[in-house]
Amino acid sequence: MKKQLFDKFAELFGDSDGAHFYFSPGRVNLIGEHTDYNGGHVFPCALTLGTYGAARKRDDRLIHFYSMNLNRFGVVEASLDDLTNKKEYNWANYPLGVVWAFAEKGYKPEHGFDMVIWGNIPNGSGLSSSASLEVLTGVILTDLFGIDSLTMTDLALIGQYSENNFNGCNCGIMDQFAVAMGKKDNAIFLDTNTMNFEYAPIALDDAKIIITNSKVKHSLVDSAYNDRRQECSDALAALKTELDINALGDLTPEEFDAHSSLIQDPVQYKRAKHAVYENQRTIEAVDALKKGDIAQFGKLMNQSHISLRDDYEVSCEEIDILVDLAWKIPGVIGSRITGGGFGGCTVSIVKNDAVDTFIESIGRAYKEKVGHEAEFYTVDIGDGASRIEG
Ligand code: GLA
């Protein structure tokens, strides 16, 4: 990929002398959905799919972005003197948002830069192409401008800050954290309340993790996401009238059940119930994994799906079809929606000898029911974002 990116870079900017090469992954979350903005736990891993970038410092104050996936936008030009979100920048509002966030945090670059990207995360699939691009930009800025006081966790937080405040999605920290801190063959067990985390090796001898892309993305995802967040925060406010807590993630299911009558609104109650129980499921799932009890991990994944479908209401018909089909196949250990929801992907753990049947039979039945093909990817867990030498 380096050659194609550098050739394009040279074509657009004269030559590629002194440009550097970078990679930032996408992510898939195994369990712990919609818990990250509720002070709960998540369990994502970085993919080997991701976003590649070539970048070089400029002498002036201009910033140029070019995506080889979105040629039709051409070179998007912005300036360090006007770091504002503009509709015509389209996709480039993501990297520009990170430049803006660097400036907000006191790390405004003195010079502009040129950046060419190409990625293989399917668009709108819920595998975090935006977080991948944000953290990629963070890594590029720290590298080009010699900013060594920012850690990878800082870059994750800056990416989230830019998405929240420059691009209008009130997302939690999970995606950027997974992309920044990913580790080959490991998932990350992150407590979003304390930001403490540990790596958990994913060594499945006789099974694979399969992502199934429904290839649907329903509109209003961001606003529905922000609504969920608001409903959780309203539920928390109701609980706080009697409980001394900071987040829904502070409660065990038992504590929640004992006080849930404080939440008058039935929708807010369902949202909060999901957040509390999903957090507990995530803790239990990691525990099961550590004990080698993959069957229990799978059961918790299935319960997670049911809760996301019925209580959090972020699934959709196409995703439920995929999950229902998966649950019927012997050899499927667990299957659930992954990511923000309203379309996107499912994640399943499938015994090796059932993988072919899984892909074939779900592929056929999904096409019959929905009218278009699903896509399947076998997960390889990769490292977090970095400059690639050589
Ligand atoms: C999106 C957000 C994350 C997280 C998930 C749901 O991916 O960006 O912060 O909230 O949805 O778990």
Coordinates of C-alpha atoms and ligand atoms in Angstrom, one line a residue:
M1 CA 0.0 0.0 0.0
K2 CA 2.9 2.3 0.7
K3 CA 3.8 2.5 -2.9
Q4 CA 0.3 3.5 -4.1
L5 CA 0.0 6.1 -1.4
F6 CA 3.4 7.6 -2.1
D7 CA 2.9 7.6 -5.9
K8 CA -0.4 9.5 -5.3
F9 CA 1.4 11.8 -2.9
A10 CA 4.1 12.6 -5.5
E11 CA 1.5 13.1 -8.2
L12 CA -0.4 15.6 -6.1
F13 CA 2.4 17.4 -4.3
G14 CA 5.4 17.2 -6.7
D15 CA 7.4 14.4 -5.0
S16 CA 7.2 12.3 -1.9
D17 CA 10.7 13.1 -0.5
G18 CA 10.6 13.2 3.3
A19 CA 7.0 12.0 3.6
H20 CA 6.3 9.3 6.2
F21 CA 4.0 6.3 6.3
Y22 CA 1.4 5.6 9.0
F23 CA -1.3 3.1 9.8
S24 CA -4.3 3.2 12.1
P25 CA -6.7 0.3 12.6
G26 CA -10.4 0.0 12.8
R27 CA -12.0 -1.8 15.8
V28 CA -14.6 -4.4 16.7
N29 CA -16.2 -4.5 20.1
L30 CA -16.6 -8.0 21.5
I31 CA -18.9 -7.0 24.3
G32 CA -19.8 -3.9 26.4
E33 CA -21.9 -1.8 24.1
H34 CA -23.2 1.7 25.0
T35 CA -21.4 1.4 28.3
D36 CA -18.5 3.7 27.5
Y37 CA -20.3 7.0 28.1
N38 CA -22.0 5.4 31.2
G39 CA -18.8 4.8 33.2
G40 CA -18.8 1.1 32.4
H41 CA -16.5 -1.5 30.9
V42 CA -15.9 -2.2 27.2
F43 CA -14.0 -5.1 25.5
P44 CA -12.9 -4.1 22.0
C45 CA -9.9 -5.1 19.8
A46 CA -8.1 -3.4 17.0
L47 CA -8.4 -4.9 13.5
T48 CA -5.8 -5.3 10.8
L49 CA -8.2 -3.4 8.6
G50 CA -7.6 0.3 8.9
T51 CA -6.5 3.6 7.4
Y52 CA -3.1 4.1 5.8
G53 CA -1.6 7.6 5.5
A54 CA 1.3 9.4 3.9
A55 CA 2.1 12.9 5.3
R56 CA 4.7 15.6 5.1
K57 CA 5.2 19.0 6.8
R58 CA 4.7 22.1 4.6
D59 CA 6.5 25.5 4.9
D60 CA 3.4 27.5 4.8
R61 CA 0.1 27.3 6.8
L62 CA -2.0 25.3 4.4
I63 CA -3.3 21.9 5.1
H64 CA -4.1 19.5 2.3
F65 CA -6.1 16.3 2.6
Y66 CA -6.7 13.7 -0.1
S67 CA -8.5 10.4 0.2
M68 CA -7.8 7.7 -2.4
N69 CA -11.2 6.2 -1.5
L70 CA -13.0 9.5 -2.1
N71 CA -11.2 10.8 -5.2
R72 CA -14.3 12.9 -6.2
F73 CA -13.5 15.4 -3.4
G74 CA -10.1 16.1 -4.8
V75 CA -7.5 17.8 -2.6
V76 CA -9.3 19.4 0.3
E77 CA -7.5 22.6 1.3
A78 CA -7.8 24.2 4.7
S79 CA -5.6 26.7 6.6
L80 CA -4.2 26.8 10.1
D81 CA -5.7 30.2 10.3
D82 CA -9.3 29.0 9.8
L83 CA -9.8 25.7 11.7
T84 CA -13.6 25.5 11.3
N85 CA -15.9 22.7 10.2
K86 CA -17.1 23.4 6.7
K87 CA -19.7 21.3 4.8
E88 CA -17.6 21.2 1.6
Y89 CA -14.7 19.6 3.5
N90 CA -16.9 16.5 3.8
W91 CA -14.7 13.6 5.1
A92 CA -11.8 15.9 5.8
N93 CA -13.7 17.5 8.7
Y94 CA -12.5 14.4 10.7
P95 CA -8.7 15.0 10.3
L96 CA -9.2 18.8 10.4
G97 CA -11.2 18.4 13.7
V98 CA -8.1 16.8 15.2
V99 CA -5.9 19.7 14.1
W100 CA -8.5 22.0 15.7
A101 CA -8.5 19.8 18.9
F102 CA -4.6 19.9 19.0
A103 CA -4.9 23.7 18.8
E104 CA -7.5 23.8 21.6
K105 CA -5.3 21.8 23.8
G106 CA -2.3 24.1 23.3
Y107 CA -0.5 22.1 20.5
K108 CA -1.3 24.2 17.5
P109 CA 1.1 23.3 14.7
E110 CA 3.3 26.1 13.3
H111 CA 3.2 24.8 9.8
G112 CA 0.6 23.1 7.5
F113 CA 1.0 19.6 6.1
D114 CA 0.0 17.4 3.2
M115 CA -1.8 14.1 3.9
V116 CA -3.0 11.3 1.6
I117 CA -5.0 8.4 3.0
W118 CA -6.4 5.2 1.8
G119 CA -8.5 2.8 4.0
N120 CA -10.0 -0.7 3.8
I121 CA -12.6 -0.3 6.6
P122 CA -15.9 -0.7 4.9
N123 CA -17.7 2.7 5.0
G124 CA -20.5 3.2 7.5
S125 CA -20.0 -0.4 8.8
G126 CA -19.6 0.6 12.5
L127 CA -16.0 -0.6 12.5
S128 CA -14.8 2.9 13.4
S129 CA -13.4 4.4 10.2
S130 CA -13.8 7.8 11.8
A131 CA -11.9 7.0 15.0
S132 CA -9.3 5.3 12.8
L133 CA -8.8 8.5 10.8
E134 CA -8.8 10.7 13.9
V135 CA -6.1 8.7 15.7
L136 CA -4.1 8.5 12.4
T137 CA -4.2 12.3 12.3
G138 CA -3.1 12.5 15.9
V139 CA -0.2 10.2 15.3
I140 CA 0.8 12.2 12.2
L141 CA 0.7 15.5 14.0
T142 CA 2.8 14.4 16.9
D143 CA 5.3 12.8 14.6
L144 CA 5.6 15.7 12.0
F145 CA 5.7 18.4 14.7
G146 CA 7.8 16.5 17.2
I147 CA 5.2 16.6 20.0
D148 CA 6.4 14.0 22.4
S149 CA 4.5 14.9 25.5
L150 CA 1.2 13.3 24.3
T151 CA 0.6 9.6 25.0
M152 CA -1.5 7.3 22.9
T153 CA -4.2 7.7 25.5
D154 CA -4.0 11.4 25.0
L155 CA -4.4 11.0 21.3
A156 CA -7.5 8.8 21.9
L157 CA -9.0 11.5 24.1
I158 CA -8.1 14.2 21.6
G159 CA -9.8 12.2 18.8
Q160 CA -12.9 11.8 20.9
Y161 CA -12.8 15.5 21.8
S162 CA -12.7 16.5 18.1
E163 CA -15.6 14.1 17.3
N164 CA -17.7 15.5 20.1
N165 CA -17.0 19.2 19.6
F166 CA -16.0 19.6 15.9
N167 CA -18.1 16.8 14.3
G168 CA -21.1 16.7 16.5
C169 CA -21.3 13.1 17.6
N170 CA -21.3 12.7 21.4
C171 CA -19.4 9.4 21.2
G172 CA -17.7 7.8 24.2
I173 CA -14.0 6.9 24.3
M174 CA -14.1 3.2 23.3
D175 CA -13.4 3.6 19.6
Q176 CA -10.5 6.0 19.7
F177 CA -9.0 4.1 22.7
A178 CA -9.1 0.7 20.9
V179 CA -7.6 2.2 17.7
A180 CA -4.8 4.0 19.7
M181 CA -4.0 1.2 22.2
G182 CA -4.7 -2.0 20.2
K183 CA -2.4 -4.9 20.6
K184 CA -2.0 -7.9 18.3
D185 CA -4.0 -10.9 19.4
N186 CA -5.4 -9.1 22.4
A187 CA -8.7 -7.4 23.3
I188 CA -8.7 -4.4 25.7
F189 CA -10.7 -4.6 28.9
L190 CA -11.2 -0.9 29.6
D191 CA -12.9 0.6 32.6
T192 CA -14.1 3.9 31.1
N193 CA -14.7 5.3 34.6
T194 CA -11.1 5.2 35.7
M195 CA -9.5 4.6 32.2
N196 CA -7.6 1.6 33.8
F197 CA -7.3 -1.1 31.3
E198 CA -5.7 -4.5 30.8
Y199 CA -5.0 -6.6 27.7
A200 CA -6.7 -10.0 27.5
P201 CA -5.2 -12.5 25.0
I202 CA -7.7 -13.8 22.5
A203 CA -6.4 -17.3 21.8
L204 CA -9.3 -19.3 20.3
D205 CA -7.8 -22.6 19.3
D206 CA -10.9 -24.0 17.6
A207 CA -12.9 -20.9 16.8
K208 CA -12.8 -17.7 14.8
I209 CA -14.3 -14.3 15.3
I210 CA -16.4 -13.4 12.3
I211 CA -17.7 -9.9 11.5
T212 CA -20.8 -9.9 9.3
N213 CA -21.6 -6.6 7.5
S214 CA -25.3 -6.0 7.0
K215 CA -24.4 -3.3 4.5
V216 CA -27.2 -1.1 5.8
K217 CA -26.8 2.1 7.7
H218 CA -29.9 3.8 8.8
S219 CA -30.1 7.5 8.8
L220 CA -30.1 9.7 11.9
V221 CA -27.5 7.5 13.6
D222 CA -25.8 10.4 15.3
S223 CA -29.0 11.9 16.6
A224 CA -30.4 8.6 17.8
Y225 CA -27.0 8.0 19.5
N226 CA -27.1 11.4 21.2
D227 CA -30.7 10.7 22.3
R228 CA -29.6 7.4 24.0
R229 CA -26.9 9.3 25.8
Q230 CA -29.4 11.9 27.0
E231 CA -31.8 9.2 28.2
C232 CA -29.1 7.6 30.2
S233 CA -28.1 10.9 31.7
D234 CA -31.7 11.6 32.6
A235 CA -32.0 8.2 34.2
L236 CA -28.8 8.8 36.2
A237 CA -30.1 12.2 37.4
A238 CA -33.3 10.4 38.7
L239 CA -31.2 7.8 40.5
K240 CA -28.9 10.4 42.0
T241 CA -31.9 11.9 43.9
E242 CA -31.2 9.1 46.4
L243 CA -28.0 7.5 45.4
D244 CA -24.4 8.8 45.7
I245 CA -23.2 7.7 42.3
N246 CA -21.4 9.4 39.4
A247 CA -22.3 7.1 36.6
L248 CA -24.7 4.1 35.8
G249 CA -21.6 2.0 35.7
D250 CA -21.2 2.5 39.5
L251 CA -24.2 0.3 40.1
T252 CA -24.5 -3.5 40.3
P253 CA -27.6 -5.0 38.7
E254 CA -28.9 -5.7 42.3
E255 CA -28.4 -2.1 43.4
F256 CA -30.0 -0.9 40.2
D257 CA -33.1 -3.2 40.7
A258 CA -33.5 -2.0 44.3
H259 CA -33.7 1.7 43.2
S260 CA -35.0 1.6 39.7
S261 CA -38.4 2.8 40.7
L262 CA -36.8 6.3 41.0
I263 CA -36.8 6.4 37.2
Q264 CA -40.3 7.4 36.3
D265 CA -39.9 7.3 32.5
P266 CA -40.2 3.8 31.1
V267 CA -37.8 4.5 28.2
Q268 CA -35.2 5.9 30.5
Y269 CA -35.6 2.9 32.7
K270 CA -34.9 0.5 29.8
R271 CA -31.8 2.4 28.7
A272 CA -30.4 2.5 32.2
K273 CA -31.1 -1.2 32.7
H274 CA -29.2 -2.0 29.6
A275 CA -26.2 0.1 30.6
V276 CA -26.0 -1.5 34.1
Y277 CA -26.6 -5.1 33.0
E278 CA -24.3 -4.8 30.0
N279 CA -21.5 -3.5 32.2
Q280 CA -22.0 -6.6 34.5
R281 CA -22.1 -8.9 31.4
T282 CA -18.8 -7.4 30.2
I283 CA -17.0 -8.0 33.5
E284 CA -18.4 -11.6 33.6
A285 CA -17.5 -12.2 30.0
V286 CA -13.8 -11.3 30.5
D287 CA -13.8 -13.4 33.6
A288 CA -15.2 -16.4 31.6
L289 CA -12.6 -15.8 28.8
K290 CA -9.8 -15.8 31.4
K291 CA -11.0 -19.2 32.7
G292 CA -11.2 -20.5 29.1
D293 CA -15.0 -20.7 29.3
I294 CA -15.8 -19.5 25.8
A295 CA -19.3 -21.0 25.9
Q296 CA -20.2 -18.7 28.7
F297 CA -18.6 -15.7 26.8
G298 CA -20.9 -16.6 23.9
K299 CA -24.0 -16.8 26.0
L300 CA -23.2 -13.3 27.4
M301 CA -22.8 -12.0 23.8
N302 CA -26.2 -13.3 23.0
Q303 CA -27.7 -11.7 26.0
S304 CA -26.0 -8.5 25.1
H305 CA -27.8 -8.6 21.7
I306 CA -31.2 -9.2 23.3
S307 CA -30.7 -6.2 25.6
L308 CA -29.5 -4.0 22.8
R309 CA -32.4 -5.0 20.7
D310 CA -35.2 -4.8 23.3
D311 CA -34.1 -2.4 25.9
Y312 CA -31.6 -0.1 24.2
E313 CA -33.4 -0.4 20.8
V314 CA -30.3 0.2 18.7
S315 CA -30.7 -2.9 16.5
C316 CA -32.7 -3.0 13.3
E317 CA -34.4 -5.6 11.1
E318 CA -31.4 -6.5 9.0
I319 CA -29.1 -7.0 12.0
D320 CA -31.7 -9.1 13.8
I321 CA -32.0 -11.3 10.8
L322 CA -28.2 -11.9 10.8
V323 CA -28.2 -12.6 14.5
D324 CA -31.2 -14.9 14.4
L325 CA -29.7 -16.9 11.5
A326 CA -26.4 -17.2 13.3
W327 CA -28.0 -18.4 16.6
K328 CA -29.6 -21.3 14.7
I329 CA -26.3 -22.7 13.4
P330 CA -24.6 -25.4 15.5
G331 CA -21.1 -24.3 16.2
V332 CA -22.0 -20.6 16.7
I333 CA -20.8 -19.9 20.2
G334 CA -22.3 -16.3 20.3
S335 CA -23.5 -13.6 18.0
R336 CA -24.5 -10.0 18.6
I337 CA -24.7 -6.5 17.0
T338 CA -21.5 -4.6 17.5
G339 CA -20.8 -0.9 17.6
G340 CA -23.2 2.1 17.8
G341 CA -26.1 0.2 16.0
F342 CA -28.8 1.0 13.5
G343 CA -27.2 -1.1 10.9
G344 CA -23.5 -1.9 10.5
C345 CA -22.1 -5.3 11.6
T346 CA -22.6 -8.3 13.9
V347 CA -19.7 -10.1 15.6
S348 CA -19.9 -13.8 16.1
I349 CA -17.6 -16.5 17.5
V350 CA -17.8 -19.5 15.3
K351 CA -16.2 -23.0 15.7
N352 CA -13.7 -23.5 12.9
D353 CA -15.6 -26.4 11.4
A354 CA -18.8 -24.3 11.2
V355 CA -17.2 -21.3 9.5
D356 CA -18.0 -22.4 5.9
T357 CA -21.6 -23.2 6.8
F358 CA -21.9 -19.9 8.6
I359 CA -20.8 -17.9 5.7
E360 CA -22.7 -19.9 3.1
S361 CA -26.0 -20.3 4.8
I362 CA -26.2 -16.9 6.3
G363 CA -25.1 -15.4 3.1
R364 CA -27.8 -17.1 1.1
A365 CA -30.6 -16.6 3.6
Y366 CA -29.8 -12.9 4.1
K367 CA -29.8 -12.2 0.4
E368 CA -33.2 -13.9 0.1
K369 CA -34.7 -12.0 3.0
V370 CA -33.1 -8.6 2.6
G371 CA -32.4 -8.4 -1.1
H372 CA -28.6 -7.6 -1.0
E373 CA -25.5 -9.5 0.0
A374 CA -23.9 -9.4 3.4
E375 CA -20.1 -9.4 3.7
F376 CA -18.0 -11.5 6.0
Y377 CA -14.6 -10.8 7.5
T378 CA -12.5 -13.1 9.6
V379 CA -11.0 -11.0 12.4
D380 CA -7.3 -10.7 12.8
I381 CA -6.5 -8.7 15.8
G382 CA -3.8 -6.1 15.1
D383 CA -1.8 -3.4 16.8
G384 CA -2.8 0.2 17.5
A385 CA -1.9 3.2 15.3
S386 CA 1.7 4.1 14.6
R387 CA 4.2 5.4 12.1
I388 CA 5.5 2.5 10.0
E389 CA 9.2 2.7 9.4
G390 CA 10.9 1.8 6.2
Ligands
GLA1 C1 -20.0 4.1 18.9 C2 -19.3 5.1 19.8 C3 -18.7 4.5 21.0 C4 -19.6 3.6 21.7 C5 -20.3 2.6 20.7 C6 -21.4 1.8 21.4 O1 -19.1 3.3 18.3 O2 -18.4 5.9 19.0 O3 -18.1 5.5 21.8 O4 -20.5 4.3 22.5 O5 -20.9 3.4 19.7 O6 -20.9 0.9 22.3

